[in-house]
PDB file of C-alpha atoms in Angstrom:
ATOM      1  CA  MET L 936       0.000   0.000   0.000  1.00 58.00           C
ATOM      2  CA  GLN L 937       1.308   3.439  -0.939  1.00 72.00           C
ATOM      3  CA  PHE L 938       0.859   6.390   1.397  1.00 85.00           C
ATOM      4  CA  LYS L 939       0.653   9.995   0.252  1.00 89.00           C
ATOM      5  CA  VAL L 940       2.270  12.568   2.536  1.00 94.00           C
ATOM      6  CA  LEU L 941       2.236  16.370   2.519  1.00 96.00           C
ATOM      7  CA  VAL L 942       5.413  18.032   3.808  1.00 98.00           C
ATOM      8  CA  VAL L 943       4.906  21.659   4.900  1.00 98.00           C
ATOM      9  CA  GLU L 944       8.404  23.004   5.546  1.00 97.00           C
ATOM     10  CA  ASP L 945       9.974  26.303   4.452  1.00 95.00           C
ATOM     11  CA  ASN L 946      13.562  25.119   4.876  1.00 95.00           C
ATOM     12  CA  LEU L 947      14.514  23.840   1.422  1.00 96.00           C
ATOM     13  CA  GLU L 948      17.431  21.775   2.682  1.00 96.00           C
ATOM     14  CA  ILE L 949      15.253  19.940   5.206  1.00 96.00           C
ATOM     15  CA  SER L 950      12.583  19.353   2.545  1.00 96.00           C
ATOM     16  CA  ARG L 951      15.202  17.993   0.161  1.00 97.00           C
ATOM     17  CA  ASN L 952      16.598  15.661   2.827  1.00 97.00           C
ATOM     18  CA  ILE L 953      13.113  14.380   3.636  1.00 97.00           C
ATOM     19  CA  ALA L 954      12.420  13.766  -0.062  1.00 97.00           C
ATOM     20  CA  GLU L 955      15.712  11.962  -0.652  1.00 97.00           C
ATOM     21  CA  TYR L 956      15.047   9.639   2.279  1.00 97.00           C
ATOM     22  CA  LEU L 957      11.302   8.992   2.117  1.00 95.00           C
ATOM     23  CA  GLU L 958      10.606   8.774  -1.624  1.00 94.00           C
ATOM     24  CA  PRO L 959      12.883   5.739  -2.221  1.00 94.00           C
ATOM     25  CA  LEU L 960      10.972   4.018   0.610  1.00 93.00           C
ATOM     26  CA  GLY L 961       7.764   4.273  -1.406  1.00 89.00           C
ATOM     27  CA  LEU L 962       6.044   7.339   0.069  1.00 92.00           C
ATOM     28  CA  ILE L 963       4.436   9.758  -2.400  1.00 91.00           C
ATOM     29  CA  LEU L 964       5.287  13.305  -1.320  1.00 95.00           C
ATOM     30  CA  ASP L 965       3.856  16.756  -2.011  1.00 95.00           C
ATOM     31  CA  PHE L 966       5.575  19.878  -0.704  1.00 97.00           C
ATOM     32  CA  ALA L 967       4.407  23.284   0.522  1.00 97.00           C
ATOM     33  CA  TYR L 968       6.731  26.059   1.673  1.00 96.00           C
ATOM     34  CA  ASP L 969       4.381  28.321   3.636  1.00 97.00           C
ATOM     35  CA  GLY L 970       1.348  27.858   5.820  1.00 96.00           C
ATOM     36  CA  HIS L 971      -1.260  29.138   3.369  1.00 96.00           C
ATOM     37  CA  GLN L 972      -0.052  26.832   0.601  1.00 96.00           C
ATOM     38  CA  GLY L 973       0.069  23.901   3.002  1.00 96.00           C
ATOM     39  CA  ALA L 974      -3.471  24.477   4.256  1.00 95.00           C
ATOM     40  CA  GLN L 975      -4.782  24.827   0.697  1.00 93.00           C
ATOM     41  CA  LEU L 976      -3.151  21.594  -0.493  1.00 93.00           C
ATOM     42  CA  ALA L 977      -4.358  19.721   2.590  1.00 92.00           C
ATOM     43  CA  MET L 978      -7.955  20.854   2.033  1.00 87.00           C
ATOM     44  CA  GLU L 979      -7.968  20.088  -1.693  1.00 82.00           C
ATOM     45  CA  ASN L 980      -6.179  16.724  -1.764  1.00 83.00           C
ATOM     46  CA  TYR L 981      -6.166  13.414   0.064  1.00 80.00           C
ATOM     47  CA  TYR L 982      -3.156  12.760   2.318  1.00 87.00           C
ATOM     48  CA  ASP L 983      -2.488   9.861   4.641  1.00 87.00           C
ATOM     49  CA  CYS L 984      -0.252  12.035   6.827  1.00 93.00           C
ATOM     50  CA  ILE L 985       1.017  15.631   7.058  1.00 96.00           C
ATOM     51  CA  ILE L 986       4.520  16.568   8.225  1.00 97.00           C
ATOM     52  CA  LEU L 987       4.002  20.128   9.445  1.00 96.00           C
ATOM     53  CA  ASP L 988       6.666  22.584  10.611  1.00 94.00           C
ATOM     54  CA  ILE L 989       5.570  25.108  13.250  1.00 91.00           C
ATOM     55  CA  MET L 990       7.696  28.079  12.178  1.00 91.00           C
ATOM     56  CA  LEU L 991       6.283  28.896   8.733  1.00 95.00           C
ATOM     57  CA  PRO L 992       5.805  32.139   6.780  1.00 95.00           C
ATOM     58  CA  GLN L 993       2.307  33.596   6.225  1.00 93.00           C
ATOM     59  CA  MET L 994       0.598  31.141   8.601  1.00 94.00           C
ATOM     60  CA  ASP L 995       2.397  29.156  11.284  1.00 93.00           C
ATOM     61  CA  GLY L 996       1.986  25.430  11.716  1.00 93.00           C
ATOM     62  CA  LEU L 997      -0.217  25.740  14.798  1.00 93.00           C
ATOM     63  CA  ALA L 998      -2.681  27.892  12.839  1.00 94.00           C
ATOM     64  CA  VAL L 999      -2.611  25.419   9.935  1.00 95.00           C
ATOM     65  CA  CYS L1000      -3.305  22.511  12.272  1.00 94.00           C
ATOM     66  CA  GLU L1001      -6.140  24.370  13.974  1.00 91.00           C
ATOM     67  CA  LEU L1002      -7.655  25.278  10.601  1.00 91.00           C
ATOM     68  CA  LEU L1003      -7.558  21.687   9.366  1.00 90.00           C
ATOM     69  CA  ARG L1004      -9.124  20.368  12.543  1.00 88.00           C
ATOM     70  CA  SER L1005     -12.009  22.835  12.270  1.00 84.00           C
ATOM     71  CA  LYS L1006     -12.568  22.831   8.482  1.00 81.00           C
ATOM     72  CA  ALA L1007     -11.369  19.520   6.984  1.00 77.00           C
ATOM     73  CA  ASN L1008     -14.057  16.890   6.379  1.00 65.00           C
ATOM     74  CA  ARG L1009     -11.808  14.096   7.696  1.00 72.00           C
ATOM     75  CA  HIS L1010      -9.129  13.640  10.341  1.00 80.00           C
ATOM     76  CA  ILE L1011      -5.707  13.925   8.709  1.00 86.00           C
ATOM     77  CA  PRO L1012      -2.844  12.589  10.882  1.00 92.00           C
ATOM     78  CA  ILE L1013      -0.366  15.420  11.592  1.00 95.00           C
ATOM     79  CA  ILE L1014       3.236  15.251  12.800  1.00 95.00           C
ATOM     80  CA  MET L1015       4.490  18.623  14.025  1.00 93.00           C
ATOM     81  CA  LEU L1016       8.134  19.615  13.453  1.00 91.00           C
ATOM     82  CA  THR L1017       9.855  22.377  15.381  1.00 84.00           C
ATOM     83  CA  ALA L1018      13.212  23.549  16.646  1.00 79.00           C
ATOM     84  CA  ARG L1019      11.508  24.501  19.890  1.00 70.00           C
ATOM     85  CA  ASP L1020      11.477  21.781  22.526  1.00 68.00           C
ATOM     86  CA  ALA L1021       9.743  23.514  25.430  1.00 68.00           C
ATOM     87  CA  LEU L1022       6.914  21.515  26.990  1.00 72.00           C
ATOM     88  CA  ASN L1023       4.469  24.388  26.445  1.00 77.00           C
ATOM     89  CA  ASP L1024       5.113  24.313  22.694  1.00 75.00           C
ATOM     90  CA  LYS L1025       4.395  20.604  22.566  1.00 78.00           C
ATOM     91  CA  LEU L1026       1.258  20.994  24.669  1.00 82.00           C
ATOM     92  CA  ALA L1027       0.035  23.756  22.365  1.00 83.00           C
ATOM     93  CA  GLY L1028       0.408  21.454  19.369  1.00 82.00           C
ATOM     94  CA  PHE L1029      -1.354  18.535  21.012  1.00 87.00           C
ATOM     95  CA  ASN L1030      -4.139  20.765  22.355  1.00 87.00           C
ATOM     96  CA  ILE L1031      -5.135  21.883  18.852  1.00 87.00           C
ATOM     97  CA  GLY L1032      -5.090  18.370  17.441  1.00 88.00           C
ATOM     98  CA  ALA L1033      -1.557  17.354  16.444  1.00 91.00           C
ATOM     99  CA  ASP L1034      -1.079  13.577  16.546  1.00 91.00           C
ATOM    100  CA  ASP L1035       2.687  13.458  17.050  1.00 92.00           C
ATOM    101  CA  TYR L1036       5.688  15.727  17.589  1.00 91.00           C
ATOM    102  CA  LEU L1037       9.342  15.707  16.514  1.00 91.00           C
ATOM    103  CA  THR L1038      11.946  18.210  17.650  1.00 89.00           C
ATOM    104  CA  LYS L1039      14.653  19.358  15.239  1.00 89.00           C
ATOM    105  CA  PRO L1040      17.187  18.023  14.600  1.00 89.00           C
ATOM    106  CA  PHE L1041      15.545  14.626  14.118  1.00 92.00           C
ATOM    107  CA  ALA L1042      16.552  11.319  12.561  1.00 95.00           C
ATOM    108  CA  LEU L1043      14.942  10.693   9.174  1.00 96.00           C
ATOM    109  CA  GLU L1044      14.523   7.045  10.130  1.00 96.00           C
ATOM    110  CA  GLU L1045      12.396   8.097  13.097  1.00 95.00           C
ATOM    111  CA  LEU L1046      10.314  10.462  10.952  1.00 96.00           C
ATOM    112  CA  TYR L1047       9.607   7.620   8.527  1.00 96.00           C
ATOM    113  CA  VAL L1048       8.594   5.178  11.262  1.00 94.00           C
ATOM    114  CA  ARG L1049       6.333   7.705  12.996  1.00 93.00           C
ATOM    115  CA  CYS L1050       4.725   8.777   9.719  1.00 93.00           C
ATOM    116  CA  LEU L1051       4.019   5.191   8.691  1.00 90.00           C
ATOM    117  CA  ALA L1052       2.662   4.306  12.132  1.00 89.00           C
ATOM    118  CA  LEU L1053       0.264   7.271  12.113  1.00 88.00           C
ATOM    119  CA  ALA L1054      -1.032   6.509   8.626  1.00 84.00           C
ATOM    120  CA  LYS L1055      -1.591   2.815   9.405  1.00 81.00           C
ATOM    121  CA  ARG L1056      -3.166   3.519  12.798  1.00 78.00           C
ATOM    122  CA  HIS L1057      -5.568   5.979  11.207  1.00 69.00           C
ATOM    123  CA  LEU L1058      -6.649   3.386   8.640  1.00 66.00           C
ATOM    124  CA  LEU L1059      -7.285   0.829  11.389  1.00 60.00           C
ATOM    125  CA  ASN L1060      -9.328   3.334  13.383  1.00 56.00           C
ATOM    126  CA  CYS L1061     -11.543   4.243  10.427  1.00 57.00           C
ATOM    127  CA  GLU L1062     -15.048   2.885  10.306  1.00 54.00           C
ATOM    128  CA  LYS L1063     -15.085  -0.590   8.792  1.00 67.00           C
ATOM    129  CA  THR L1064     -18.380   0.085   7.008  1.00 77.00           C
ATOM    130  CA  LEU L1065     -18.785   3.160   4.825  1.00 83.00           C
ATOM    131  CA  GLN L1066     -22.353   4.316   4.222  1.00 86.00           C
ATOM    132  CA  ILE L1067     -23.343   6.981   1.690  1.00 88.00           C
ATOM    133  CA  GLY L1068     -27.055   7.167   0.880  1.00 88.00           C
ATOM    134  CA  ASP L1069     -28.281   3.635   0.177  1.00 91.00           C
ATOM    135  CA  VAL L1070     -24.791   2.366  -0.703  1.00 92.00           C
ATOM    136  CA  SER L1071     -22.635   0.600   1.886  1.00 90.00           C
ATOM    137  CA  LEU L1072     -19.123  -0.805   1.643  1.00 89.00           C
ATOM    138  CA  ASN L1073     -17.505  -2.973   4.279  1.00 83.00           C
ATOM    139  CA  ALA L1074     -13.834  -1.983   4.095  1.00 72.00           C
ATOM    140  CA  GLN L1075     -12.774  -5.231   5.746  1.00 67.00           C
ATOM    141  CA  THR L1076     -14.798  -7.773   3.756  1.00 75.00           C
ATOM    142  CA  GLN L1077     -15.067  -5.543   0.623  1.00 79.00           C
ATOM    143  CA  GLU L1078     -18.788  -6.344   0.396  1.00 87.00           C
ATOM    144  CA  VAL L1079     -20.816  -3.682  -1.430  1.00 92.00           C
ATOM    145  CA  LYS L1080     -24.564  -3.258  -1.113  1.00 93.00           C
ATOM    146  CA  ARG L1081     -27.058  -0.840  -2.593  1.00 93.00           C
ATOM    147  CA  ALA L1082     -30.576  -0.743  -1.167  1.00 91.00           C
ATOM    148  CA  GLY L1083     -29.757  -4.020   0.588  1.00 89.00           C
ATOM    149  CA  GLN L1084     -28.751  -5.757  -2.645  1.00 92.00           C
ATOM    150  CA  VAL L1085     -25.239  -7.219  -2.822  1.00 93.00           C
ATOM    151  CA  ILE L1086     -23.209  -5.886  -5.747  1.00 93.00           C
ATOM    152  CA  VAL L1087     -20.114  -7.680  -7.030  1.00 91.00           C
ATOM    153  CA  LEU L1088     -17.349  -5.368  -8.244  1.00 90.00           C
ATOM    154  CA  GLN L1089     -13.958  -6.022  -9.784  1.00 89.00           C
ATOM    155  CA  PRO L1090     -10.949  -4.694  -7.791  1.00 87.00           C
ATOM    156  CA  ILE L1091     -10.424  -1.380  -9.631  1.00 90.00           C
ATOM    157  CA  PRO L1092     -14.114  -0.309  -9.768  1.00 92.00           C
ATOM    158  CA  LEU L1093     -14.317  -1.306  -6.092  1.00 91.00           C
ATOM    159  CA  LYS L1094     -11.320   0.902  -5.289  1.00 89.00           C
ATOM    160  CA  ILE L1095     -12.881   3.821  -7.193  1.00 93.00           C
ATOM    161  CA  LEU L1096     -16.096   3.468  -5.193  1.00 93.00           C
ATOM    162  CA  GLN L1097     -14.200   3.264  -1.902  1.00 89.00           C
ATOM    163  CA  LEU L1098     -12.207   6.412  -2.713  1.00 89.00           C
ATOM    164  CA  LEU L1099     -15.369   8.322  -3.651  1.00 91.00           C
ATOM    165  CA  MET L1100     -17.033   7.228  -0.399  1.00 88.00           C
ATOM    166  CA  GLU L1101     -14.006   8.120   1.749  1.00 82.00           C
ATOM    167  CA  HIS L1102     -13.786  11.598   0.219  1.00 82.00           C
ATOM    168  CA  HIS L1103     -17.519  12.340   0.080  1.00 84.00           C
ATOM    169  CA  PRO L1104     -18.804  14.998  -0.432  1.00 83.00           C
ATOM    170  CA  ARG L1105     -15.639  16.310  -2.103  1.00 84.00           C
ATOM    171  CA  PRO L1106     -15.306  15.341  -5.775  1.00 88.00           C
ATOM    172  CA  LEU L1107     -12.205  13.539  -6.985  1.00 89.00           C
ATOM    173  CA  SER L1108     -10.491  14.460 -10.225  1.00 89.00           C
ATOM    174  CA  ARG L1109      -9.478  11.738 -12.648  1.00 88.00           C
ATOM    175  CA  SER L1110      -5.825  12.506 -11.961  1.00 86.00           C
ATOM    176  CA  GLU L1111      -6.401  12.009  -8.214  1.00 84.00           C
ATOM    177  CA  LEU L1112      -8.113   8.685  -8.870  1.00 87.00           C
ATOM    178  CA  CYS L1113      -5.235   7.527 -11.046  1.00 86.00           C
ATOM    179  CA  ASP L1114      -2.724   8.652  -8.422  1.00 81.00           C
ATOM    180  CA  LYS L1115      -4.473   6.804  -5.584  1.00 80.00           C
ATOM    181  CA  ILE L1116      -5.066   3.630  -7.598  1.00 82.00           C
ATOM    182  CA  TRP L1117      -1.872   3.238  -9.616  1.00 79.00           C
ATOM    183  CA  GLY L1118       0.587   5.538  -7.807  1.00 72.00           C
ATOM    184  CA  ASP L1119       3.906   5.768  -9.632  1.00 64.00           C
ATOM    185  CA  ASP L1120       2.736   3.301 -12.298  1.00 66.00           C
ATOM    186  CA  PRO L1121       0.175   5.460 -14.126  1.00 63.00           C
ATOM    187  CA  THR L1122      -2.247   4.163 -16.722  1.00 67.00           C
ATOM    188  CA  ASP L1123      -3.941   5.870 -19.650  1.00 67.00           C
ATOM    189  CA  SER L1124      -7.253   7.709 -19.373  1.00 67.00           C
ATOM    190  CA  ASP L1125      -9.095   5.088 -21.433  1.00 81.00           C
ATOM    191  CA  ALA L1126      -8.374   2.439 -18.788  1.00 87.00           C
ATOM    192  CA  LEU L1127      -9.787   4.618 -16.011  1.00 88.00           C
ATOM    193  CA  ARG L1128     -12.799   5.470 -18.158  1.00 90.00           C
ATOM    194  CA  SER L1129     -13.462   1.766 -18.681  1.00 93.00           C
ATOM    195  CA  HIS L1130     -13.337   1.032 -14.947  1.00 93.00           C
ATOM    196  CA  ILE L1131     -15.688   3.947 -14.206  1.00 94.00           C
ATOM    197  CA  TYR L1132     -18.090   2.602 -16.837  1.00 94.00           C
ATOM    198  CA  GLN L1133     -18.033  -0.831 -15.169  1.00 95.00           C
ATOM    199  CA  LEU L1134     -18.719   0.781 -11.787  1.00 95.00           C
ATOM    200  CA  ARG L1135     -21.661   2.788 -13.123  1.00 95.00           C
ATOM    201  CA  LYS L1136     -23.045  -0.314 -14.843  1.00 95.00           C
ATOM    202  CA  ALA L1137     -23.018  -2.247 -11.571  1.00 95.00           C
ATOM    203  CA  ILE L1138     -23.930   0.414  -9.013  1.00 94.00           C
ATOM    204  CA  ASP L1139     -26.269   2.722 -11.007  1.00 94.00           C
ATOM    205  CA  LYS L1140     -27.841   1.013 -14.019  1.00 93.00           C
ATOM    206  CA  PRO L1141     -30.016  -1.518 -12.109  1.00 92.00           C
ATOM    207  CA  PHE L1142     -31.507   1.231  -9.931  1.00 92.00           C
ATOM    208  CA  ASP L1143     -33.915   4.135 -10.442  1.00 90.00           C
ATOM    209  CA  SER L1144     -31.345   6.853  -9.699  1.00 91.00           C
ATOM    210  CA  ALA L1145     -27.615   7.269 -10.313  1.00 92.00           C
ATOM    211  CA  ILE L1146     -25.422   7.887  -7.291  1.00 93.00           C
ATOM    212  CA  ILE L1147     -22.228   8.579  -9.261  1.00 94.00           C
ATOM    213  CA  LYS L1148     -22.234  12.027 -10.827  1.00 93.00           C
ATOM    214  CA  THR L1149     -19.795  13.770 -13.130  1.00 91.00           C
ATOM    215  CA  ILE L1150     -18.975  17.361 -12.229  1.00 89.00           C
ATOM    216  CA  HIS L1151     -17.842  19.160 -15.368  1.00 86.00           C
ATOM    217  CA  SER L1152     -14.162  20.160 -15.333  1.00 85.00           C
ATOM    218  CA  VAL L1153     -13.818  18.834 -11.780  1.00 87.00           C
ATOM    219  CA  GLY L1154     -14.256  15.069 -11.571  1.00 89.00           C
ATOM    220  CA  LEU L1155     -16.492  12.478  -9.935  1.00 92.00           C
ATOM    221  CA  ALA L1156     -18.519  12.578  -6.738  1.00 92.00           C
ATOM    222  CA  LEU L1157     -21.353  10.705  -5.055  1.00 91.00           C
ATOM    223  CA  ASP L1158     -24.853  12.169  -5.196  1.00 86.00           C
ATOM    224  CA  THR L1159     -27.102  11.174  -2.319  1.00 72.00           C
ATOM    225  CA  VAL L1160     -30.042  13.414  -3.226  1.00 58.00           C
TER     226      VAL L1160
END
């Protein structure tokens, strides 16, 4: 399983060191270099974990963390980074919702282990059964039902449905879907289109209303109206 991580750090050397260590280990990284950019990326994209520096230009890491905890539609695991090691600074981070804390300088090996542990723990703590409208998906057994009727899906259409349910009500672009499904081994748009067609055929066609909607120039989302 590939995890996608957002690194919000204004020190270019630290960001480069993190990239050089974590990317070969299989993590997919995005980078932001100020608080506003970090908050925007975190709200617009799906991340399994955020590595967030406290001392940032425009908006500090504490403000970013507080914003995400109040505005984001899901809990995103956050590791705070700071050169400050006073207890009060750590308490401030935990009080506004940080999940973990590392004081600079830190070992990259430790950052990797903590990041992976947070992402995996969050997945285990998520609800096993997703329910959107009359569609349910048991994340453990992979059983899908609509209006009580069991629906059999192939692995890729099933993954598309799960991603749409996890991100609901936010739409997902086709590039995001490709990134989450195939990671660093991208496929062509025709393949994704075919899998979406198979999903619609199974989850929408037998029923009176379609739950999967296309939002022009944006992507796909679930419609529960």
